[in-house]
XYZ file of C-alpha atoms in Angstrom:
704
model
C 19.704 8.009 13.590
C 23.034 7.616 15.346
C 25.130 7.230 12.202
C 28.249 6.014 14.055
C 26.219 3.329 15.836
C 24.606 2.264 12.556
C 28.029 1.885 10.895
C 29.339 -0.104 13.879
C 26.461 -2.591 13.457
C 26.633 -2.821 9.647
C 30.417 -3.287 9.490
C 30.826 -5.181 12.812
C 33.328 -2.597 14.043
C 34.242 -1.164 17.428
C 33.098 2.382 18.336
C 36.661 3.811 18.226
C 37.227 2.446 14.708
C 34.138 4.157 13.311
C 34.562 7.422 15.222
C 38.250 7.782 14.296
C 37.632 6.881 10.652
C 34.817 9.446 10.334
C 37.036 12.123 11.917
C 39.950 11.281 9.599
C 37.677 11.430 6.534
C 36.106 14.707 7.675
C 39.594 16.168 8.212
C 40.304 15.674 4.490
C 42.564 12.612 4.644
C 42.636 10.262 1.639
C 41.641 6.605 1.885
C 45.133 5.245 0.952
C 46.750 7.486 3.596
C 44.270 6.416 6.302
C 44.654 2.726 5.372
C 48.454 2.823 5.416
C 49.428 5.400 8.022
C 46.566 5.573 10.513
C 46.254 1.897 11.409
C 46.310 2.573 15.151
C 43.308 4.884 14.785
C 41.251 2.570 12.548
C 42.280 -0.799 13.956
C 44.100 -1.582 10.672
C 41.041 -1.359 8.396
C 42.070 -1.987 4.781
C 41.389 0.371 1.879
C 38.409 -1.618 0.549
C 36.564 -1.583 3.891
C 37.398 2.103 4.321
C 35.941 2.924 0.896
C 32.750 0.983 1.641
C 32.449 2.756 4.993
C 33.078 6.138 3.319
C 30.313 5.479 0.743
C 27.871 4.269 3.399
C 28.643 7.297 5.566
C 27.748 9.542 2.621
C 24.507 7.610 2.031
C 23.423 7.784 5.694
C 24.206 11.488 5.919
C 22.138 12.127 2.777
C 19.376 9.977 4.269
C 19.305 12.035 7.468
C 19.332 15.231 5.416
C 16.334 13.941 3.431
C 14.496 13.167 6.685
C 15.035 16.740 7.847
C 13.728 18.134 4.552
C 10.609 15.945 4.743
C 9.939 16.924 8.379
C 10.329 20.600 7.418
C 7.987 20.223 4.430
C 5.203 18.453 6.367
C 5.562 20.890 9.289
C 5.310 23.827 6.885
C 2.049 22.360 5.551
C 0.835 22.258 9.195
C 0.075 18.541 8.830
C 2.722 17.081 11.151
C 1.559 14.729 13.916
C 3.450 12.755 16.565
C 2.605 9.550 14.688
C 3.995 10.829 11.351
C 7.142 12.159 13.047
C 7.714 8.797 14.786
C 7.336 6.890 11.488
C 9.822 9.232 9.755
C 12.345 8.798 12.583
C 11.894 5.006 12.447
C 12.365 4.758 8.645
C 15.430 2.730 7.693
C 15.422 3.044 3.885
C 14.817 5.750 1.304
C 11.814 3.735 0.011
C 10.136 3.775 3.449
C 10.772 7.509 3.671
C 9.281 8.116 0.227
C 6.188 6.072 1.149
C 5.586 8.201 4.262
C 6.082 11.456 2.339
C 3.975 10.429 -0.670
C 0.631 11.860 0.610
C 2.309 15.201 1.450
C 4.422 15.577 -1.678
C 3.289 18.454 -3.920
C 1.615 16.654 -6.837
C 1.346 17.506 -10.474
C -2.142 17.496 -11.956
C -3.881 14.149 -11.332
C -7.397 12.793 -11.677
C -7.745 13.163 -7.898
C -6.527 16.777 -7.879
C -9.004 17.642 -10.657
C -11.827 16.035 -8.627
C -10.774 17.928 -5.510
C -10.805 21.185 -7.469
C -14.408 20.423 -8.420
C -15.311 20.229 -4.725
C -15.632 16.432 -4.413
C -13.339 15.855 -1.396
C -16.322 15.821 0.999
C -18.133 13.180 -1.061
C -14.970 11.037 -1.187
C -14.578 11.306 2.606
C -18.229 10.307 3.204
C -17.973 7.280 0.901
C -14.542 6.200 2.222
C -15.872 6.349 5.796
C -18.266 3.460 4.861
C -20.758 3.942 7.710
C -23.242 1.117 8.069
C -26.179 3.537 8.176
C -24.860 5.699 5.366
C -27.248 6.794 2.595
C -26.656 5.270 -0.831
C -23.662 6.795 -2.638
C -26.015 8.093 -5.336
C -27.963 10.006 -2.668
C -24.751 11.451 -1.204
C -23.629 12.517 -4.681
C -26.700 14.699 -5.324
C -25.355 17.351 -2.924
C -22.203 17.763 -5.032
C -23.679 18.442 -8.465
C -22.723 21.793 -10.007
C -21.660 23.348 -13.319
C -18.479 21.237 -13.384
C -20.088 18.053 -12.020
C -23.181 17.553 -14.140
C -24.202 13.960 -13.305
C -24.240 11.644 -10.320
C -21.838 9.272 -12.128
C -19.411 12.170 -12.681
C -19.528 12.904 -8.945
C -19.001 9.248 -7.977
C -16.153 8.870 -10.492
C -14.432 11.933 -9.032
C -14.882 10.588 -5.488
C -13.429 7.200 -6.543
C -10.428 8.988 -8.086
C -9.771 10.764 -4.767
C -10.149 7.502 -2.805
C -7.890 5.639 -5.289
C -5.120 8.209 -4.738
C -5.546 7.966 -0.952
C -5.263 4.156 -1.154
C -2.205 4.510 -3.408
C -0.579 6.949 -0.963
C -1.048 4.634 2.031
C 2.438 3.567 3.179
C 1.267 0.352 4.891
C -0.506 -0.994 1.796
C 2.447 -0.237 -0.463
C 4.825 -1.936 1.967
C 2.708 -5.124 2.115
C 2.306 -5.250 -1.670
C 5.974 -4.555 -2.307
C 6.909 -7.458 -0.026
C 4.361 -9.804 -1.641
C 5.416 -8.989 -5.220
C 9.118 -9.300 -4.387
C 8.476 -12.667 -2.733
C 6.057 -14.209 -5.250
C 6.140 -12.044 -8.376
C 7.422 -13.328 -11.713
C 9.686 -11.326 -14.018
C 9.037 -12.160 -17.647
C 10.586 -11.301 -20.993
C 9.042 -11.785 -24.435
C 10.547 -11.301 -27.881
C 9.564 -8.036 -29.584
C 11.136 -8.952 -32.946
C 11.393 -12.002 -35.201
C 15.189 -12.190 -35.077
C 16.313 -11.785 -31.464
C 20.014 -12.512 -32.075
C 21.845 -12.879 -28.768
C 18.541 -12.515 -26.880
C 17.002 -15.689 -28.354
C 17.032 -17.453 -24.960
C 14.732 -14.712 -23.609
C 12.068 -15.134 -26.322
C 9.591 -16.668 -23.832
C 11.308 -16.300 -20.494
C 10.068 -16.065 -16.918
C 11.628 -16.458 -13.485
C 10.701 -15.546 -9.882
C 11.704 -11.986 -8.978
C 13.307 -13.376 -5.816
C 15.599 -15.756 -7.717
C 16.700 -13.985 -10.910
C 20.487 -13.852 -11.272
C 22.019 -10.404 -11.482
C 23.661 -10.884 -14.863
C 20.274 -11.933 -16.312
C 18.730 -8.711 -14.974
C 21.356 -6.749 -16.900
C 20.891 -8.909 -20.013
C 17.105 -8.436 -20.220
C 17.474 -4.729 -19.408
C 19.803 -4.343 -22.367
C 17.488 -6.411 -24.608
C 14.586 -4.152 -23.621
C 16.630 -0.987 -24.191
C 17.663 -2.180 -27.654
C 14.042 -2.989 -28.566
C 14.441 -6.782 -28.773
C 12.455 -7.631 -25.619
C 9.369 -6.589 -23.713
C 9.963 -7.015 -19.987
C 7.553 -6.838 -17.063
C 6.603 -8.229 -13.666
C 3.539 -10.426 -13.220
C 1.589 -10.887 -9.988
C -1.870 -12.274 -9.233
C -4.140 -9.212 -9.245
C -6.811 -10.843 -7.053
C -4.289 -11.518 -4.285
C -2.996 -7.966 -4.517
C -6.453 -6.384 -4.404
C -7.354 -8.621 -1.430
C -4.407 -7.169 0.520
C -5.745 -3.646 -0.077
C -9.378 -4.674 0.564
C -8.375 -6.027 3.997
C -6.855 -2.655 4.825
C -9.440 -0.267 3.428
C -12.827 -1.882 2.726
C -15.488 -2.306 5.420
C -18.384 -4.716 4.953
C -22.030 -3.852 5.499
C -22.000 -0.299 4.155
C -23.885 0.874 1.052
C -20.636 2.652 0.089
C -18.372 -0.451 0.247
C -18.774 -1.312 -3.449
C -17.620 2.186 -4.479
C -14.557 1.765 -2.257
C -13.848 -1.666 -3.809
C -13.934 -0.130 -7.314
C -11.577 2.630 -6.152
C -9.194 0.031 -4.646
C -9.189 -1.993 -7.881
C -8.463 1.179 -9.869
C -5.767 2.290 -7.376
C -3.901 -1.009 -7.746
C -4.175 -1.267 -11.539
C -3.564 2.356 -12.462
C -1.357 3.705 -9.672
C 0.176 1.161 -7.297
C 1.256 -1.760 -9.473
C 3.003 0.305 -12.213
C 4.806 2.242 -9.476
C 5.885 -0.844 -7.494
C 6.856 -2.696 -10.684
C 9.123 0.242 -11.561
C 10.552 0.327 -8.023
C 11.305 -3.416 -7.950
C 12.910 -3.380 -11.381
C 15.008 -0.396 -10.325
C 16.027 -2.257 -7.161
C 16.972 -5.362 -9.170
C 18.968 -3.190 -11.556
C 20.685 -1.293 -8.730
C 21.606 -4.563 -7.024
C 22.888 -6.057 -10.302
C 24.856 -2.883 -11.049
C 26.359 -2.843 -7.571
C 27.416 -6.478 -7.906
C 28.842 -5.983 -11.411
C 30.708 -2.841 -10.376
C 32.216 -4.838 -7.508
C 33.290 -7.666 -9.854
C 34.604 -5.151 -12.399
C 36.535 -3.367 -9.655
C 38.053 -6.593 -8.329
C 39.017 -7.735 -11.853
C 40.579 -4.338 -12.536
C 42.514 -4.563 -9.251
C 43.924 -7.980 -10.181
C 44.799 -6.818 -13.715
C 46.580 -3.691 -12.493
C 48.466 -5.702 -9.878
C 49.815 -8.206 -12.426
C 53.538 -8.703 -11.793
C 55.726 -6.616 -14.109
C 58.130 -8.447 -16.396
C 61.252 -6.503 -15.474
C 64.653 -6.104 -17.022
C 63.805 -7.306 -20.552
C 64.031 -5.470 -23.839
C 60.639 -6.053 -25.449
C 59.105 -5.917 -28.920
C 55.473 -4.786 -28.980
C 53.458 -6.117 -31.933
C 50.121 -4.496 -32.844
C 48.706 -6.963 -35.409
C 46.739 -5.986 -38.511
C 45.882 -7.302 -41.991
C 45.786 -4.633 -44.689
C 47.801 -1.966 -42.834
C 50.346 -4.456 -41.515
C 51.626 -5.243 -38.030
C 53.125 -2.249 -36.213
C 56.349 -2.940 -34.312
C 57.897 -1.032 -31.407
C 61.092 -1.949 -29.544
C 61.324 -0.648 -25.970
C 64.191 -0.985 -23.504
C 63.970 -2.326 -19.925
C 62.532 1.003 -18.690
C 59.921 1.322 -21.468
C 61.902 3.859 -23.521
C 61.258 3.495 -27.277
C 64.373 2.320 -29.163
C 62.962 1.687 -32.642
C 59.744 1.214 -34.624
C 58.645 -0.333 -37.890
C 55.891 -2.073 -39.856
C 55.881 -5.714 -41.015
C 53.375 -7.695 -43.140
C 53.299 -11.332 -41.925
C 49.523 -11.798 -42.433
C 47.193 -11.717 -45.467
C 46.719 -10.009 -47.873
C 50.440 -9.103 -48.151
C 51.917 -12.131 -46.362
C 55.536 -10.980 -46.715
C 56.715 -13.452 -44.071
C 60.387 -13.494 -45.064
C 60.622 -9.687 -45.030
C 58.877 -9.606 -41.664
C 61.247 -12.215 -40.187
C 64.257 -10.258 -41.417
C 63.030 -7.053 -39.705
C 62.307 -8.816 -36.405
C 65.636 -10.713 -36.423
C 67.495 -7.423 -37.005
C 65.712 -5.817 -34.068
C 66.474 -8.835 -31.821
C 70.152 -8.784 -32.786
C 70.586 -5.011 -32.588
C 68.814 -4.385 -29.257
C 69.092 -7.721 -27.399
C 65.336 -8.377 -27.396
C 64.234 -11.313 -25.194
C 60.453 -10.820 -25.098
C 57.579 -10.263 -27.540
C 54.237 -8.711 -26.506
C 51.501 -9.444 -29.059
C 48.196 -7.575 -29.089
C 45.123 -9.825 -29.072
C 43.097 -7.926 -31.715
C 42.644 -8.427 -35.477
C 45.223 -10.795 -37.062
C 46.551 -11.703 -33.616
C 46.569 -15.456 -34.284
C 48.496 -15.141 -37.553
C 50.977 -12.817 -35.847
C 51.374 -15.264 -32.974
C 52.094 -18.147 -35.398
C 54.634 -15.933 -37.189
C 56.275 -14.917 -33.861
C 56.545 -18.547 -32.675
C 58.198 -19.598 -35.963
C 60.623 -16.648 -35.861
C 61.576 -17.426 -32.232
C 62.361 -21.044 -33.235
C 64.584 -19.867 -36.085
C 66.462 -17.367 -33.902
C 67.154 -20.177 -31.447
C 67.728 -17.919 -28.439
C 65.866 -17.798 -25.127
C 63.025 -15.588 -26.365
C 59.436 -15.834 -25.132
C 56.177 -14.129 -25.982
C 52.826 -13.348 -24.437
C 49.536 -12.339 -26.011
C 48.460 -9.131 -24.260
C 44.955 -7.688 -24.059
C 44.658 -4.675 -26.342
C 41.548 -3.408 -24.532
C 41.772 0.363 -24.411
C 45.019 0.558 -26.425
C 43.272 2.274 -29.350
C 41.578 4.694 -26.898
C 44.991 5.595 -25.460
C 46.708 5.788 -28.880
C 44.224 8.354 -30.179
C 44.228 10.390 -26.951
C 45.722 13.825 -26.405
C 47.977 12.232 -23.806
C 49.510 9.787 -26.319
C 49.972 12.607 -28.833
C 51.898 14.593 -26.200
C 53.990 11.539 -25.253
C 54.757 10.424 -28.845
C 54.150 13.353 -31.239
C 56.454 11.735 -33.818
C 54.465 8.443 -34.067
C 51.158 7.710 -35.760
C 48.278 6.186 -33.776
C 49.064 2.523 -34.525
C 52.758 2.812 -33.578
C 51.742 4.344 -30.242
C 49.525 1.301 -29.742
C 52.497 -1.045 -30.307
C 54.487 0.862 -27.665
C 51.567 0.597 -25.223
C 51.269 -3.176 -25.817
C 54.970 -3.697 -25.021
C 54.799 -1.547 -21.908
C 51.668 -3.349 -20.668
C 53.744 -6.499 -20.321
C 56.695 -4.697 -18.727
C 54.630 -2.772 -16.162
C 50.836 -3.183 -16.429
C 50.083 -0.646 -13.680
C 52.218 2.199 -15.042
C 50.743 1.775 -18.545
C 47.114 1.059 -17.741
C 46.707 4.139 -15.513
C 46.834 6.160 -18.740
C 43.588 4.571 -19.895
C 40.016 5.040 -18.688
C 39.528 1.981 -16.423
C 36.202 1.199 -18.194
C 38.142 0.595 -21.417
C 40.339 -2.113 -19.874
C 37.631 -4.696 -20.594
C 37.458 -6.928 -17.521
C 33.802 -6.522 -16.617
C 30.324 -7.279 -17.870
C 27.697 -4.813 -19.129
C 29.937 -1.911 -18.098
C 28.314 0.424 -20.635
C 24.882 -0.144 -19.065
C 25.932 0.701 -15.527
C 25.501 4.083 -13.820
C 28.663 5.765 -15.050
C 29.194 8.014 -12.033
C 29.210 5.055 -9.599
C 31.315 2.920 -11.971
C 33.897 5.676 -12.466
C 34.066 6.338 -8.735
C 34.572 2.637 -7.913
C 37.213 2.093 -10.614
C 39.059 5.302 -9.754
C 39.187 4.068 -6.155
C 40.631 0.731 -7.291
C 43.297 2.429 -9.429
C 44.205 4.772 -6.562
C 44.521 1.870 -4.105
C 46.698 -0.137 -6.523
C 49.045 2.742 -7.317
C 49.512 3.643 -3.658
C 49.976 0.058 -2.476
C 52.803 -0.406 -5.023
C 54.377 3.029 -4.596
C 55.634 5.362 -7.314
C 59.170 6.315 -8.373
C 59.184 10.101 -8.035
C 61.868 10.510 -10.712
C 60.429 8.342 -13.500
C 56.629 8.372 -13.022
C 54.398 9.879 -15.692
C 51.970 12.694 -14.749
C 49.107 10.175 -15.064
C 50.719 7.813 -12.544
C 51.582 10.668 -10.182
C 48.011 12.013 -10.298
C 46.789 8.714 -8.814
C 48.985 9.142 -5.724
C 47.080 10.124 -2.563
C 46.895 13.902 -2.200
C 48.297 14.620 -5.684
C 45.936 16.386 -8.097
C 46.468 16.490 -11.879
C 47.796 20.048 -11.546
C 50.282 19.051 -8.815
C 51.371 15.996 -10.877
C 52.227 18.282 -13.820
C 54.062 20.627 -11.455
C 56.135 17.695 -10.111
C 57.163 16.748 -13.662
C 57.949 20.409 -14.506
C 60.067 20.709 -11.345
C 61.913 17.506 -12.346
C 62.571 18.834 -15.859
C 63.825 22.202 -14.596
C 65.897 21.037 -11.591
C 66.890 17.468 -12.451
C 66.024 14.369 -10.402
C 64.600 14.713 -6.912
C 67.279 13.976 -4.321
C 64.907 13.683 -1.351
C 61.229 13.584 -0.434
C 61.565 16.955 1.314
C 62.151 18.593 -2.072
C 58.477 17.952 -2.804
C 57.667 20.933 -0.574
C 59.334 23.165 -3.196
C 56.837 22.027 -5.859
C 54.201 24.643 -6.704
C 50.797 24.037 -5.020
C 52.121 21.061 -2.999
C 51.544 22.270 0.579
C 51.989 20.534 3.964
C 48.638 18.660 3.791
C 49.329 17.293 0.295
C 52.881 16.370 1.412
C 51.502 14.498 4.427
C 49.124 12.515 2.192
C 51.528 11.682 -0.665
C 55.082 11.516 0.735
C 54.963 7.923 1.968
C 53.809 6.633 -1.436
C 56.568 8.332 -3.454
C 59.982 6.624 -3.675
C 63.302 8.422 -4.215
C 65.934 5.752 -4.949
C 68.553 8.505 -5.484
C 68.162 9.917 -1.940
C 70.924 9.750 0.676
C 68.187 8.998 3.213
C 67.477 5.253 3.025
C 63.904 5.804 4.275
C 63.064 7.888 1.180
C 63.068 4.704 -0.908
C 60.602 2.893 1.374
C 56.980 3.261 2.429
C 58.115 4.573 5.832
C 56.358 7.936 6.234
C 58.488 11.024 7.019
C 56.495 11.452 10.256
C 58.027 8.117 11.408
C 61.638 8.803 10.348
C 62.728 9.678 13.897
C 61.248 6.452 15.290
C 62.847 4.468 12.444
C 66.277 6.039 13.192
C 65.962 5.170 16.878
C 64.979 1.615 15.938
C 68.120 1.216 13.807
C 70.233 2.656 16.613
C 68.723 0.254 19.170
C 69.458 -2.651 16.831
C 72.969 -1.470 15.864
C 71.961 -1.438 12.188
C 73.332 1.198 9.788
C 71.811 2.732 6.659
C 74.319 0.734 4.596
C 73.189 -2.483 6.269
C 69.626 -1.663 5.149
C 70.766 -0.956 1.568
C 72.671 -4.259 1.450
C 69.880 -6.229 3.111
C 71.892 -7.069 6.245
C 69.010 -6.788 8.691
C 69.397 -9.946 10.772
C 70.099 -7.816 13.877
C 66.916 -5.804 13.312
C 64.699 -8.876 13.068
C 66.442 -10.491 16.082
C 66.000 -7.385 18.267
C 62.293 -7.120 17.419
C 61.861 -10.817 18.199
C 63.665 -10.586 21.550
C 62.046 -7.365 22.800
C 58.606 -8.060 21.329
C 56.718 -5.578 19.170
C 54.588 -4.292 22.035
C 57.526 -3.279 24.298
C 59.607 -1.950 21.413
C 56.722 0.119 20.017
C 56.146 1.649 23.472
C 59.861 2.479 23.762
C 59.795 4.214 20.357
C 56.515 6.015 21.045
C 54.671 4.496 18.065
C 51.899 1.954 17.586
C 52.553 -1.752 16.962
C 51.117 -1.698 13.405
C 53.463 1.195 12.517
C 56.446 -0.650 13.997
C 55.616 -3.804 12.028
C 55.289 -1.773 8.818
C 58.635 -0.035 9.422
C 60.411 -3.377 10.001
C 58.774 -4.862 6.904
C 59.790 -1.883 4.750
C 63.376 -1.762 6.013
C 63.786 -5.442 5.253
C 63.155 -4.745 1.547
C 63.771 -1.074 0.624
C 62.259 -0.151 -2.742
C 60.353 -3.441 -2.858
C 57.490 -3.934 -5.271
C 54.704 -6.029 -3.677
C 53.791 -7.318 -7.161
C 57.114 -9.175 -7.376
C 55.867 -11.640 -4.758
C 52.988 -12.756 -7.012
C 53.294 -15.606 -9.560
C 54.882 -14.335 -12.768
C 52.748 -14.160 -15.931
C 52.842 -17.207 -18.197
C 55.095 -16.664 -21.205
C 55.046 -18.953 -24.252
C 57.436 -19.895 -27.030
C 55.097 -22.042 -29.180
C 51.562 -21.683 -30.520
C 48.401 -23.737 -30.966
C 45.186 -23.149 -32.890
C 41.658 -23.922 -31.731
C 41.609 -26.773 -34.248
C 44.513 -28.426 -32.339
C 42.339 -28.814 -29.221
C 40.849 -32.200 -28.393
C 38.440 -33.167 -25.613
C 40.281 -34.358 -22.522
C 43.427 -32.268 -23.130
C 44.988 -30.742 -20.023
C 46.524 -27.291 -20.480
C 47.845 -24.332 -18.525
C 45.921 -21.092 -18.895
C 45.720 -17.523 -17.600
C 42.423 -16.174 -16.240
C 41.518 -13.095 -18.324
C 38.076 -12.200 -16.964
C 35.865 -13.309 -14.071
C 32.118 -12.765 -14.471
C 28.949 -13.881 -12.679
C 28.508 -17.108 -14.648
C 32.121 -18.253 -14.936
C 35.568 -17.205 -16.125
C 37.378 -16.760 -19.432
C 40.789 -18.425 -19.637
C 43.523 -17.781 -22.218
C 45.118 -21.100 -23.235
C 47.040 -19.675 -26.179
C 44.597 -20.377 -29.028
C 43.536 -16.733 -29.666
C 39.991 -17.331 -28.350
C 39.632 -17.449 -24.577
C 37.880 -20.577 -23.294
C 34.826 -20.330 -21.040
C 34.861 -22.190 -17.736
C 31.265 -22.246 -16.525
C 30.754 -21.618 -12.794
C 29.614 -25.254 -12.382
C 32.990 -26.500 -13.710
C 35.325 -24.303 -11.651
C 35.496 -26.451 -8.530
C 33.818 -29.517 -7.041
C 32.305 -27.549 -4.145
C 29.391 -25.101 -4.206
C 30.352 -21.464 -4.832
C 28.100 -18.433 -5.106
C 30.462 -16.538 -7.412
C 33.572 -17.474 -9.448
C 35.549 -14.737 -7.645
C 35.531 -16.948 -4.524
C 38.015 -19.200 -6.320
C 39.529 -17.268 -9.241
C 40.992 -13.862 -9.945
C 42.250 -12.175 -13.104
C 45.844 -13.215 -13.825
C 45.659 -16.579 -12.034
C 47.504 -19.360 -13.827
C 45.323 -22.469 -13.735
C 45.105 -26.039 -15.009
C 42.215 -26.527 -17.407
C 40.725 -29.508 -19.191
C 39.024 -29.251 -22.570
C 35.455 -30.602 -22.263
C 34.133 -29.332 -25.600
C 35.200 -27.363 -28.678
C 32.890 -25.538 -31.116
C 35.118 -24.303 -33.943
C 32.279 -22.494 -35.763
C 31.348 -20.446 -32.719
C 35.037 -20.201 -31.741
């Protein structure tokens, strides 16, 4: 297979894009670096396409490697023919390859191998040949009786076992059956217990294999795994056997009936269980792939939520018996104070709690509350809204997802960051910081624990981790990282920076003070020229005398950027003050193509430089709609059908979206109610963090 050609076709790309991307990947460049700083080479492919291409490249290379191993194995057995070699070369999927190799694969002990060991291969061959003038099978069998084969029936049974395995190993028959069962098979689920709980809808359930929704595949898989359901695929056996009969049975031979019995046995005992397993695995793989994609996209949107900057914030981690933990953090996330209040049952010391919060607000100039959405969240929200009213200042609050906060609080990382605080106080700090800068805080947590997916615990963890790590890496690098304030966890997500290098950067900072330029990175232990090339453009140094160090302009383009400023009569100070009218005018007059040629750089690089110089130190998240803050509270019992409300999308899944409208329980918008046009998936219309108008069409208080 010409892998480059295959990738061109699959991704609808030009030859140079694929060839250059493969070379850049093979040379050890990171995806964020290629996406941002090698646009001329790739034709401006974005990070998501590059990751998909990278994964597919790995798959195709493994596929070709597998082909070579199979060719070597069959050749070693001295069984290779031109026909077999051609079919291997023509195979397009791993399943096709496995089908071709099946007859040659070293087998464990089977009924057929036992029969062969007893010397019955010749009998099987004679029967399977089905000559019209053949003697009766019973007559043929007499020549094969021995100490191990005592009766004619034993001999015929052994021959049928050998024929059944040959039928099962036939690639053409398996391919036809696989297609037929995929097209017309039925997947069914039946209850395995009296009380099925959440799986009640699958008590007597069936649906065509070709139409089952991916989230239902994952649901019945989980029900089966937990012992609530029995799941299988059904297909008309007569139709299936007919397909094999047409391939293998000849009419008019005394041996044909023996072959028919062997075919029937091959289908029932060998082929159908194997194909059923294959199809269910395919359905699961497809469902997993889709869910991982949705999970990744949701995680991307969550991490890219706009930060709420410049506000002293109180983080509230609600609780009943142990109270609500309070942490006050300044505009940069530094902890100013902590405490515990008891506004909820069983203590319900509301006045004492109000006094503590009012003191914190007065003392530190708090203007924002972040409330965790866990246990006692609603009571804490009611308390916060009342306290805000009494204070009478411009204070707002937002209920923040606690997903993963407890994981972080109990981690070694949190213990190192806050050795003086107990677990719950660390959680309150994390909740406050999540509102101030979601990306910087959430990178400290395993992305799976963020809670914006479906069935994430059932998915293949290696693939899920790889996909989510890629999303986190892309988000961190697209935003950029402040070299002088970033945590080791944030730094380790920067392209080219390993965990060890991230710790070395922080150690260097602690020993030598703030970085004054990007070039100082080369003094950091283990950070060599290649790592510098990959990471430098993503690290910002606001304290640098070089204005480019606080932008995404890469050091390799500094000379071109200087010449551009000179051509446009723009100084570094003009850039710092935002006086770039001359720059924009010059680019417009000369045209990007001519100007890029004059500077010896590509047009995409020129456009990126101009964009960066127009807003040094910019945060792309600032251009997104700000999160919705509240100052009053409602309960689910306040909702009435027909009400129109504003809400924030918290999760997007296959069958709809969950929207926070400020009543503690997120409301479900079913996919059929999202928009008045047909959509295949809610993600076509919605993403996590979107602020939307919703209408209440039903409320079930008991089910919440």
